[in-house]
Amino acid sequence: MTGYTMLRNGGVGNGGQPWMLRWSSRIRLTWLSFTLFIILVFFPLIAHYYLTTIDDADDAGKRIFGPRTGNELCEVKHVQDLCRIRESVSEELLQLEAKRQELNSEIAKLNLKIEACKKSIENAKQDLLQLKNVISQTEHSYKELMAQNQPKLSLPIRLLPDKDDVTFPLPKSSRNCRLHNCFDYSRCPLTSGFPVYVYNSDDYPFGSSLDPLIKQAFEATVRTNVYVTENANIACVYIILVGEMQEPVMPKPTELEQQLHSLPYWRTDGHNHLIINLSRKSETQNFIYNISTGRAMIAQSTFYEVQYRPGFDIVVSPLVHAMSEPNFLEIPPQVPVKRKYLFSFQGEKIESLRSSLQEVRSFEEEIEGNAPADYDDRIITTLKAVQDSKLDFVLVEFTCKNQPKASLPTEWALCGERDDRLELLKLSTFALIITPGDTRLVISAGCAMRLFEALEVGAIPVVLGEQVQLPYNDVIRWNEAALIIPKPRITEVHFLLRSISDNDLLAMRRQGRFLWETYFSTSDNVFSTVLAIIRTRIQIPAAPIREETAVEIPHRSGKAAGTDPNMADNGDLDLGPVETEPPYASPKYLRNFTLTAMDVYRNWNTAPGPFHLFPYTPFDPVLPSEAKFLGSGTGFRPIGGGAGGSGKEFQAALGGNVPREQFTVVMLTYEREEVLMNSLERLNGLPYLNKVVVVWNSPKLPSEDLLWPDIGVPIMVVRTEKNSLNNRFLPWDEIETEAILSIDDDAHLRHDEIMFGFRVWREARDRIVGFPGRYHAWDIPHQSWLYNSNYSCELSMVLTGAAFFHKYYAYLYSYVMPQAIRDMVDEYINCEDIAMNFLVSHLTRKPPIKVTSRWTFRCPGCPQALSHDDSHFHERHKCINFFVKVYGYMPLLYTQFRVDSVLFKTRLPHDKTKCFKFI
């Protein structure tokens, strides 16, 4: 209000005057009006004049602002460019709009699909949940059905020694003893493991009368046997050694009987006891005949008919090599088949049958009817006639040049010393064994000794007398190794022996060699065989054979394994799935308890065919070392066939009756870390690979800073006790598959080659399947065998530096094959692959299988191996000839068969694919 009043009064704040304000306002308005007039009047005139001046120029092309048509305007160059740009932009805008609309429609469709997929996922989750419920219900129902249908079994009641088995049924006579009425099965449950308690003979008076060599050999065998236990309270069988006794200090029968009955676990009748009377000499007497043994089993080499209880007592072989191993170099070869003499016999009969019947009056009480006829005179006459005919070289002598060995009545006594008899048998194709004239003597130590010596040197036994009970006759098929002929057929013996073919002769000689090596040759074999017979009779499975414990060397892994294009690049070839799940082991071989009954008829001579040449076969549950394979697999199973399909299906599916199976790589190495790492990296991505076992053969451990590759499967580095090529074939417990791929650390194989070899091995699981082939040849000038590595269409060996074989052969190589062969391998640091080929060919009588046309597998640029040494081939020549001496013949077989793939890499239409796999 104050300011407003001052203005109205003509004043201004701060002393300003009113007239100045009014004058300033008038001046501004006048100036603005004048400026607007000038702009509105003169500017258009000036612009008109300027435009008129330009249009009057002489150059018509430069006229810009003159009056022109629309077409003339577009003819200007830069205007034309602008027009084109405008048109292009318009077209692009139209296209973008169309695309936008199209994308919007596609987005709408995809949204619909997403919604449909969400609904499908929800439905699938519900279906999966329902399936899980169904599976759970089915499993529950299955368990209920199994529980209802499977009987509940309990272990048999163990009878401890301090309990009297009063209710045990008594037979009418101890001579009527059989397992069902004289053996206490309750002490031997199926799951007991067959524990055996062995009395210490030195604790009893008769122990001082035992032959020192027999006792020492028996004690050494007992210490290493897997069944012997020191706990008598859990024992199934009790064993006491009573012979062979020395004549001057032999106790009286009554004294020995009292000492046996006083054994702490005899329990009145001696059931579950085994009395062993081993004989080292042919003149061993049957002093147990006049002793009451109750229900105890007897194992000895001499039995009378009234004394022997079939299926209960055991006829054992004589223990000739008590404390020594047989010398294979002294054993003659099995070839040539025919020797100098067709047959031979040396012996002298001390006492006739008639005088025997008159003097041994205690036997007459046991005989019903007349005494049997004595054919010995007819035998002597016939054999002398054959010798005089000179149709064949034969040697028969019925009178000893020196004093004959002591013998039982009516028995043919041995002549000369053992070495002299063996030299004659080495020259004989057949060895005659005439049984005692007294048929009540079913087996004698003299006959058993003749049988032992004949088998030892390869003379085929011809036993005259069908009543004889040969050693272990209830479980060994003697007709495969010997001829058992009734004495009345003595006139036909010569014709029969001449009619046998060479192949049959060789087969019988080879079987006899096997029987001698397995059941006769050493004290360990004899004792193990006796236990195996009892264990098989009472149907208890054998103990598992031991596996080699793998001592792992700690190592660092994590290095990403690269991919070698030469190894793993197979194009579109599908070799099979790379295992992403945990390694799949082969099913464990657990012998079913219910199958042991049928094994009695096939276990000792094994199944028909050539597998009986070694004691351990996949079909043989009774092993002389009393061990059973509890390793991987069920033995050799024929694998083949499958669902067929196209070529691609053939490659991707493993096929066969076992659709899921893996193999283990065993790689031997010695201080070649770089080569080893490269080889391991090449295994990256290999299908069906279970694990890799690296056998570190050097005493020097790997470098601590060495980084091992990660190939997707476990790598087990195993430390060995010594540097030996035999370590390649040890049955390591870490090997959980039946198939083993033995491969050198410098082997260079492609993945498709390895997979093809694995598939071929599955079709022939009992053979070596590999890549480089070799063969043996006979050197005529030097009369010896040679090893040959030249390229040839024929082969007899496959190098195990790159080969598949069954783990079963690892047990045989390490525990069964003669130690002399492994010693030879260690001596030369060579020939382990030859030894394995000898072993498999000896067992199967089949050659190995070579796959693909590859002849070598060494990697280029790798350090030189032992095989490049000049002495390498000379050593292999020696190995072959030594192995032939050990086996007694050449087991290697030639073959021209090679397996190559037809469809493994071939692409054929689905409707054209055939079932052929190999040619």
PDB file of C-alpha atoms in Angstrom, residues 587-832:
ATOM      1  CA  PRO A 587      29.254-110.211 -11.715  1.00  0.00           C
ATOM      2  CA  LYS A 588      31.155-112.025  -9.004  1.00  0.00           C
ATOM      3  CA  TYR A 589      31.530-115.755  -9.485  1.00  0.00           C
ATOM      4  CA  LEU A 590      29.989-117.303  -6.385  1.00  0.00           C
ATOM      5  CA  ARG A 591      29.564-121.037  -6.822  1.00  0.00           C
ATOM      6  CA  ASN A 592      26.033-121.973  -5.844  1.00  0.00           C
ATOM      7  CA  PHE A 593      25.918-124.424  -2.963  1.00  0.00           C
ATOM      8  CA  THR A 594      23.278-126.469  -4.725  1.00  0.00           C
ATOM      9  CA  LEU A 595      25.562-127.176  -7.689  1.00  0.00           C
ATOM     10  CA  THR A 596      28.296-128.970  -5.785  1.00  0.00           C
ATOM     11  CA  ALA A 597      26.548-132.337  -5.971  1.00  0.00           C
ATOM     12  CA  MET A 598      26.847-132.619  -9.730  1.00  0.00           C
ATOM     13  CA  ASP A 599      30.468-131.534  -9.689  1.00  0.00           C
ATOM     14  CA  VAL A 600      31.566-134.945  -8.416  1.00  0.00           C
ATOM     15  CA  TYR A 601      31.044-136.399 -11.880  1.00  0.00           C
ATOM     16  CA  ARG A 602      33.084-133.862 -13.773  1.00  0.00           C
ATOM     17  CA  ASN A 603      35.357-131.978 -11.441  1.00  0.00           C
ATOM     18  CA  TRP A 604      38.537-134.004 -11.293  1.00  0.00           C
ATOM     19  CA  ASN A 605      38.914-134.889 -14.892  1.00  0.00           C
ATOM     20  CA  THR A 606      37.007-131.739 -15.694  1.00  0.00           C
ATOM     21  CA  ALA A 607      34.481-131.177 -18.389  1.00  0.00           C
ATOM     22  CA  PRO A 608      34.761-132.936 -21.743  1.00  0.00           C
ATOM     23  CA  GLY A 609      37.230-131.345 -24.049  1.00  0.00           C
ATOM     24  CA  PRO A 610      40.748-130.005 -23.734  1.00  0.00           C
ATOM     25  CA  PHE A 611      40.134-127.935 -20.628  1.00  0.00           C
ATOM     26  CA  HIS A 612      41.191-130.876 -18.493  1.00  0.00           C
ATOM     27  CA  LEU A 613      44.837-130.208 -19.245  1.00  0.00           C
ATOM     28  CA  PHE A 614      45.172-128.009 -16.194  1.00  0.00           C
ATOM     29  CA  PRO A 615      43.564-128.461 -12.805  1.00  0.00           C
ATOM     30  CA  TYR A 616      41.766-125.124 -12.811  1.00  0.00           C
ATOM     31  CA  THR A 617      39.025-124.611 -15.339  1.00  0.00           C
ATOM     32  CA  PRO A 618      35.901-122.461 -15.237  1.00  0.00           C
ATOM     33  CA  PHE A 619      33.899-125.654 -15.150  1.00  0.00           C
ATOM     34  CA  ASP A 620      35.966-127.276 -12.409  1.00  0.00           C
ATOM     35  CA  PRO A 621      34.913-126.493  -8.831  1.00  0.00           C
ATOM     36  CA  VAL A 622      37.434-128.805  -7.177  1.00  0.00           C
ATOM     37  CA  LEU A 623      40.944-127.464  -7.345  1.00  0.00           C
ATOM     38  CA  PRO A 624      44.008-129.367  -6.197  1.00  0.00           C
ATOM     39  CA  SER A 625      45.221-126.375  -4.261  1.00  0.00           C
ATOM     40  CA  GLU A 626      41.806-126.337  -2.613  1.00  0.00           C
ATOM     41  CA  ALA A 627      40.989-122.876  -3.854  1.00  0.00           C
ATOM     42  CA  LYS A 628      38.056-121.548  -5.775  1.00  0.00           C
ATOM     43  CA  PHE A 629      37.850-118.523  -8.016  1.00  0.00           C
ATOM     44  CA  LEU A 630      35.876-115.842  -6.253  1.00  0.00           C
ATOM     45  CA  GLY A 631      37.039-113.313  -8.754  1.00  0.00           C
ATOM     46  CA  SER A 632      35.150-111.666 -11.531  1.00  0.00           C
ATOM     47  CA  GLY A 633      32.910-113.511 -13.873  1.00  0.00           C
ATOM     48  CA  THR A 634      31.350-116.915 -14.174  1.00  0.00           C
ATOM     49  CA  GLY A 635      34.028-118.502 -16.252  1.00  0.00           C
ATOM     50  CA  PHE A 636      33.903-118.703 -20.035  1.00  0.00           C
ATOM     51  CA  ARG A 637      30.430-117.967 -21.319  1.00  0.00           C
ATOM     52  CA  PRO A 638      29.637-118.103 -25.031  1.00  0.00           C
ATOM     53  CA  ILE A 639      28.629-114.568 -25.902  1.00  0.00           C
ATOM     54  CA  GLY A 640      27.118-113.826 -29.265  1.00  0.00           C
ATOM     55  CA  GLY A 641      24.003-112.994 -31.158  1.00  0.00           C
ATOM     56  CA  GLY A 642      21.985-110.010 -30.075  1.00  0.00           C
ATOM     57  CA  ALA A 643      19.119-108.053 -31.523  1.00  0.00           C
ATOM     58  CA  GLY A 644      20.848-107.297 -34.824  1.00  0.00           C
ATOM     59  CA  GLY A 645      19.870-103.977 -36.377  1.00  0.00           C
ATOM     60  CA  SER A 646      21.425-101.541 -38.786  1.00  0.00           C
ATOM     61  CA  GLY A 647      25.083-100.691 -39.059  1.00  0.00           C
ATOM     62  CA  LYS A 648      24.750 -97.770 -36.696  1.00  0.00           C
ATOM     63  CA  GLU A 649      22.889 -99.897 -34.153  1.00  0.00           C
ATOM     64  CA  PHE A 650      25.571-102.540 -34.500  1.00  0.00           C
ATOM     65  CA  GLN A 651      28.244 -99.994 -33.603  1.00  0.00           C
ATOM     66  CA  ALA A 652      26.397 -98.307 -30.748  1.00  0.00           C
ATOM     67  CA  ALA A 653      25.131-101.457 -29.005  1.00  0.00           C
ATOM     68  CA  LEU A 654      27.596-103.916 -27.495  1.00  0.00           C
ATOM     69  CA  GLY A 655      25.192-106.770 -28.212  1.00  0.00           C
ATOM     70  CA  GLY A 656      25.503-110.352 -27.071  1.00  0.00           C
ATOM     71  CA  ASN A 657      23.927-112.110 -24.149  1.00  0.00           C
ATOM     72  CA  VAL A 658      25.593-109.730 -21.703  1.00  0.00           C
ATOM     73  CA  PRO A 659      24.592-106.314 -23.045  1.00  0.00           C
ATOM     74  CA  ARG A 660      26.471-104.447 -20.347  1.00  0.00           C
ATOM     75  CA  GLU A 661      30.122-105.274 -19.832  1.00  0.00           C
ATOM     76  CA  GLN A 662      33.363-103.385 -19.403  1.00  0.00           C
ATOM     77  CA  PHE A 663      37.044-104.174 -19.552  1.00  0.00           C
ATOM     78  CA  THR A 664      40.098-103.182 -17.523  1.00  0.00           C
ATOM     79  CA  VAL A 665      43.307-101.885 -19.036  1.00  0.00           C
ATOM     80  CA  VAL A 666      46.469-103.268 -17.397  1.00  0.00           C
ATOM     81  CA  MET A 667      49.511-101.263 -18.442  1.00  0.00           C
ATOM     82  CA  LEU A 668      53.036-102.270 -17.441  1.00  0.00           C
ATOM     83  CA  THR A 669      55.576 -99.465 -17.264  1.00  0.00           C
ATOM     84  CA  TYR A 670      59.134 -98.814 -16.125  1.00  0.00           C
ATOM     85  CA  GLU A 671      60.467 -95.272 -15.647  1.00  0.00           C
ATOM     86  CA  ARG A 672      58.984 -93.787 -18.802  1.00  0.00           C
ATOM     87  CA  GLU A 673      56.723 -91.150 -17.357  1.00  0.00           C
ATOM     88  CA  GLU A 674      56.256 -89.045 -20.480  1.00  0.00           C
ATOM     89  CA  VAL A 675      55.444 -92.060 -22.627  1.00  0.00           C
ATOM     90  CA  LEU A 676      53.084 -93.333 -19.950  1.00  0.00           C
ATOM     91  CA  MET A 677      51.229 -90.034 -19.653  1.00  0.00           C
ATOM     92  CA  ASN A 678      50.758 -89.877 -23.412  1.00  0.00           C
ATOM     93  CA  SER A 679      49.409 -93.421 -23.475  1.00  0.00           C
ATOM     94  CA  LEU A 680      46.984 -92.699 -20.648  1.00  0.00           C
ATOM     95  CA  GLU A 681      45.731 -89.568 -22.370  1.00  0.00           C
ATOM     96  CA  ARG A 682      44.993 -91.599 -25.484  1.00  0.00           C
ATOM     97  CA  LEU A 683      42.518 -93.639 -23.435  1.00  0.00           C
ATOM     98  CA  ASN A 684      40.384 -90.583 -22.745  1.00  0.00           C
ATOM     99  CA  GLY A 685      36.829 -91.114 -23.957  1.00  0.00           C
ATOM    100  CA  LEU A 686      37.282 -94.850 -24.605  1.00  0.00           C
ATOM    101  CA  PRO A 687      33.887 -96.596 -24.287  1.00  0.00           C
ATOM    102  CA  TYR A 688      33.330 -99.559 -21.962  1.00  0.00           C
ATOM    103  CA  LEU A 689      36.496 -98.802 -20.018  1.00  0.00           C
ATOM    104  CA  ASN A 690      36.145 -99.741 -16.349  1.00  0.00           C
ATOM    105  CA  LYS A 691      39.483 -98.561 -15.005  1.00  0.00           C
ATOM    106  CA  VAL A 692      43.191 -98.481 -15.759  1.00  0.00           C
ATOM    107  CA  VAL A 693      45.642-100.443 -13.605  1.00  0.00           C
ATOM    108  CA  VAL A 694      49.175 -99.132 -14.082  1.00  0.00           C
ATOM    109  CA  VAL A 695      51.692-101.724 -12.893  1.00  0.00           C
ATOM    110  CA  TRP A 696      54.646 -99.637 -11.728  1.00  0.00           C
ATOM    111  CA  ASN A 697      57.526-102.050 -12.242  1.00  0.00           C
ATOM    112  CA  SER A 698      60.296 -99.745 -11.087  1.00  0.00           C
ATOM    113  CA  PRO A 699      61.640 -99.568  -7.525  1.00  0.00           C
ATOM    114  CA  LYS A 700      61.835 -95.819  -8.003  1.00  0.00           C
ATOM    115  CA  LEU A 701      58.485 -94.156  -7.307  1.00  0.00           C
ATOM    116  CA  PRO A 702      56.953 -91.686  -9.762  1.00  0.00           C
ATOM    117  CA  SER A 703      57.889 -88.025  -9.497  1.00  0.00           C
ATOM    118  CA  GLU A 704      55.981 -86.218  -6.784  1.00  0.00           C
ATOM    119  CA  ASP A 705      55.186 -83.315  -9.097  1.00  0.00           C
ATOM    120  CA  LEU A 706      53.892 -85.621 -11.827  1.00  0.00           C
ATOM    121  CA  LEU A 707      50.306 -84.716 -12.691  1.00  0.00           C
ATOM    122  CA  TRP A 708      48.328 -87.669 -13.964  1.00  0.00           C
ATOM    123  CA  PRO A 709      45.646 -87.126 -16.609  1.00  0.00           C
ATOM    124  CA  ASP A 710      41.956 -87.216 -15.836  1.00  0.00           C
ATOM    125  CA  ILE A 711      40.492 -89.616 -18.388  1.00  0.00           C
ATOM    126  CA  GLY A 712      37.071 -90.055 -16.813  1.00  0.00           C
ATOM    127  CA  VAL A 713      37.768 -93.433 -15.170  1.00  0.00           C
ATOM    128  CA  PRO A 714      39.907 -94.362 -12.139  1.00  0.00           C
ATOM    129  CA  ILE A 715      43.632 -94.849 -12.652  1.00  0.00           C
ATOM    130  CA  MET A 716      45.133 -97.250 -10.105  1.00  0.00           C
ATOM    131  CA  VAL A 717      48.928 -97.125  -9.867  1.00  0.00           C
ATOM    132  CA  VAL A 718      50.092-100.407  -8.336  1.00  0.00           C
ATOM    133  CA  ARG A 719      53.453-100.885  -6.708  1.00  0.00           C
ATOM    134  CA  THR A 720      55.223-104.212  -7.240  1.00  0.00           C
ATOM    135  CA  GLU A 721      57.637-106.071  -5.004  1.00  0.00           C
ATOM    136  CA  LYS A 722      60.237-106.527  -7.723  1.00  0.00           C
ATOM    137  CA  ASN A 723      60.865-105.698 -11.343  1.00  0.00           C
ATOM    138  CA  SER A 724      59.345-108.639 -13.165  1.00  0.00           C
ATOM    139  CA  LEU A 725      57.449-108.994 -16.417  1.00  0.00           C
ATOM    140  CA  ASN A 726      55.319-111.605 -14.663  1.00  0.00           C
ATOM    141  CA  ASN A 727      53.676-108.726 -12.806  1.00  0.00           C
ATOM    142  CA  ARG A 728      51.736-108.007 -15.980  1.00  0.00           C
ATOM    143  CA  PHE A 729      49.615-111.099 -15.390  1.00  0.00           C
ATOM    144  CA  LEU A 730      49.081-110.971 -11.637  1.00  0.00           C
ATOM    145  CA  PRO A 731      45.376-111.273 -10.723  1.00  0.00           C
ATOM    146  CA  TRP A 732      45.126-107.907  -8.968  1.00  0.00           C
ATOM    147  CA  ASP A 733      42.111-107.489  -6.721  1.00  0.00           C
ATOM    148  CA  GLU A 734      41.497-104.118  -8.356  1.00  0.00           C
ATOM    149  CA  ILE A 735      40.613-105.871 -11.611  1.00  0.00           C
ATOM    150  CA  GLU A 736      36.847-106.270 -11.308  1.00  0.00           C
ATOM    151  CA  THR A 737      36.057-107.287 -14.874  1.00  0.00           C
ATOM    152  CA  GLU A 738      36.440-110.541 -16.726  1.00  0.00           C
ATOM    153  CA  ALA A 739      38.018-108.849 -19.728  1.00  0.00           C
ATOM    154  CA  ILE A 740      41.576-107.562 -19.413  1.00  0.00           C
ATOM    155  CA  LEU A 741      43.282-105.492 -22.083  1.00  0.00           C
ATOM    156  CA  SER A 742      47.001-105.980 -21.543  1.00  0.00           C
ATOM    157  CA  ILE A 743      48.775-103.107 -23.214  1.00  0.00           C
ATOM    158  CA  ASP A 744      52.322-101.740 -23.233  1.00  0.00           C
ATOM    159  CA  ASP A 745      52.942 -98.163 -22.215  1.00  0.00           C
ATOM    160  CA  ASP A 746      54.149 -97.354 -25.738  1.00  0.00           C
ATOM    161  CA  ALA A 747      51.315 -99.100 -27.574  1.00  0.00           C
ATOM    162  CA  HIS A 748      49.613 -96.933 -30.171  1.00  0.00           C
ATOM    163  CA  LEU A 749      46.064 -98.155 -30.839  1.00  0.00           C
ATOM    164  CA  ARG A 750      43.037 -96.257 -32.074  1.00  0.00           C
ATOM    165  CA  HIS A 751      39.794 -96.368 -30.150  1.00  0.00           C
ATOM    166  CA  ASP A 752      37.943 -98.130 -32.938  1.00  0.00           C
ATOM    167  CA  GLU A 753      40.624-100.856 -33.000  1.00  0.00           C
ATOM    168  CA  ILE A 754      40.359-101.393 -29.256  1.00  0.00           C
ATOM    169  CA  MET A 755      36.580-101.546 -29.364  1.00  0.00           C
ATOM    170  CA  PHE A 756      36.609-103.986 -32.255  1.00  0.00           C
ATOM    171  CA  GLY A 757      39.053-106.223 -30.400  1.00  0.00           C
ATOM    172  CA  PHE A 758      36.818-106.136 -27.325  1.00  0.00           C
ATOM    173  CA  ARG A 759      33.787-107.189 -29.341  1.00  0.00           C
ATOM    174  CA  VAL A 760      35.702-110.036 -30.939  1.00  0.00           C
ATOM    175  CA  TRP A 761      36.918-111.218 -27.524  1.00  0.00           C
ATOM    176  CA  ARG A 762      33.320-111.371 -26.316  1.00  0.00           C
ATOM    177  CA  GLU A 763      32.675-113.868 -29.097  1.00  0.00           C
ATOM    178  CA  ALA A 764      35.690-116.005 -28.045  1.00  0.00           C
ATOM    179  CA  ARG A 765      36.224-115.457 -24.336  1.00  0.00           C
ATOM    180  CA  ASP A 766      38.474-118.482 -23.883  1.00  0.00           C
ATOM    181  CA  ARG A 767      41.139-117.217 -26.297  1.00  0.00           C
ATOM    182  CA  ILE A 768      43.692-114.436 -26.587  1.00  0.00           C
ATOM    183  CA  VAL A 769      42.457-111.737 -28.948  1.00  0.00           C
ATOM    184  CA  GLY A 770      45.005-109.168 -30.032  1.00  0.00           C
ATOM    185  CA  PHE A 771      46.710-107.302 -32.818  1.00  0.00           C
ATOM    186  CA  PRO A 772      50.361-108.182 -33.550  1.00  0.00           C
ATOM    187  CA  GLY A 773      50.731-111.809 -34.618  1.00  0.00           C
ATOM    188  CA  ARG A 774      53.842-113.980 -34.433  1.00  0.00           C
ATOM    189  CA  TYR A 775      54.594-117.620 -35.170  1.00  0.00           C
ATOM    190  CA  HIS A 776      56.994-120.396 -34.305  1.00  0.00           C
ATOM    191  CA  ALA A 777      58.959-122.510 -36.766  1.00  0.00           C
ATOM    192  CA  TRP A 778      61.050-125.653 -36.683  1.00  0.00           C
ATOM    193  CA  ASP A 779      64.737-125.154 -37.393  1.00  0.00           C
ATOM    194  CA  ILE A 780      65.730-128.308 -39.250  1.00  0.00           C
ATOM    195  CA  PRO A 781      69.526-127.821 -39.187  1.00  0.00           C
ATOM    196  CA  HIS A 782      69.606-127.193 -35.441  1.00  0.00           C
ATOM    197  CA  GLN A 783      66.615-129.415 -34.592  1.00  0.00           C
ATOM    198  CA  SER A 784      65.014-126.785 -32.407  1.00  0.00           C
ATOM    199  CA  TRP A 785      62.180-124.264 -32.391  1.00  0.00           C
ATOM    200  CA  LEU A 786      62.547-120.661 -33.532  1.00  0.00           C
ATOM    201  CA  TYR A 787      60.574-117.513 -32.811  1.00  0.00           C
ATOM    202  CA  ASN A 788      59.623-115.559 -35.944  1.00  0.00           C
ATOM    203  CA  SER A 789      58.209-112.049 -36.216  1.00  0.00           C
ATOM    204  CA  ASN A 790      58.179-111.714 -40.013  1.00  0.00           C
ATOM    205  CA  TYR A 791      54.952-110.769 -41.710  1.00  0.00           C
ATOM    206  CA  SER A 792      53.081-113.920 -42.574  1.00  0.00           C
ATOM    207  CA  CYS A 793      49.594-115.147 -43.414  1.00  0.00           C
ATOM    208  CA  GLU A 794      49.987-117.729 -40.647  1.00  0.00           C
ATOM    209  CA  LEU A 795      50.439-117.166 -36.942  1.00  0.00           C
ATOM    210  CA  SER A 796      50.480-119.094 -33.679  1.00  0.00           C
ATOM    211  CA  MET A 797      50.908-116.325 -31.109  1.00  0.00           C
ATOM    212  CA  VAL A 798      49.474-112.888 -30.392  1.00  0.00           C
ATOM    213  CA  LEU A 799      51.634-110.498 -28.419  1.00  0.00           C
ATOM    214  CA  THR A 800      50.130-109.539 -25.081  1.00  0.00           C
ATOM    215  CA  GLY A 801      51.479-106.028 -25.428  1.00  0.00           C
ATOM    216  CA  ALA A 802      48.110-105.308 -27.027  1.00  0.00           C
ATOM    217  CA  ALA A 803      45.668-108.152 -26.399  1.00  0.00           C
ATOM    218  CA  PHE A 804      42.474-109.079 -24.582  1.00  0.00           C
ATOM    219  CA  PHE A 805      42.308-112.155 -22.345  1.00  0.00           C
ATOM    220  CA  HIS A 806      40.153-113.492 -19.516  1.00  0.00           C
ATOM    221  CA  LYS A 807      41.156-112.787 -15.927  1.00  0.00           C
ATOM    222  CA  TYR A 808      40.908-116.531 -15.355  1.00  0.00           C
ATOM    223  CA  TYR A 809      44.225-116.933 -17.155  1.00  0.00           C
ATOM    224  CA  ALA A 810      45.864-114.467 -14.777  1.00  0.00           C
ATOM    225  CA  TYR A 811      45.192-116.924 -11.925  1.00  0.00           C
ATOM    226  CA  LEU A 812      46.569-119.805 -13.956  1.00  0.00           C
ATOM    227  CA  TYR A 813      49.673-117.935 -15.030  1.00  0.00           C
ATOM    228  CA  SER A 814      50.510-116.754 -11.515  1.00  0.00           C
ATOM    229  CA  TYR A 815      49.503-119.732  -9.365  1.00  0.00           C
ATOM    230  CA  VAL A 816      49.213-122.853 -11.526  1.00  0.00           C
ATOM    231  CA  MET A 817      51.680-122.624 -14.392  1.00  0.00           C
ATOM    232  CA  PRO A 818      54.999-124.303 -13.489  1.00  0.00           C
ATOM    233  CA  GLN A 819      57.273-121.991 -11.556  1.00  0.00           C
ATOM    234  CA  ALA A 820      60.142-122.852 -13.875  1.00  0.00           C
ATOM    235  CA  ILE A 821      58.494-120.854 -16.660  1.00  0.00           C
ATOM    236  CA  ARG A 822      58.096-117.746 -14.521  1.00  0.00           C
ATOM    237  CA  ASP A 823      61.698-118.098 -13.395  1.00  0.00           C
ATOM    238  CA  MET A 824      62.787-118.178 -17.032  1.00  0.00           C
ATOM    239  CA  VAL A 825      60.857-114.954 -17.679  1.00  0.00           C
ATOM    240  CA  ASP A 826      62.597-113.264 -14.754  1.00  0.00           C
ATOM    241  CA  GLU A 827      66.003-114.513 -15.844  1.00  0.00           C
ATOM    242  CA  TYR A 828      65.778-113.114 -19.368  1.00  0.00           C
ATOM    243  CA  ILE A 829      63.351-110.235 -18.600  1.00  0.00           C
ATOM    244  CA  ASN A 830      61.572-111.484 -21.683  1.00  0.00           C
ATOM    245  CA  CYS A 831      59.110-114.079 -23.026  1.00  0.00           C
ATOM    246  CA  GLU A 832      56.129-113.429 -20.725  1.00  0.00           C
TER     247      GLU A 832
END
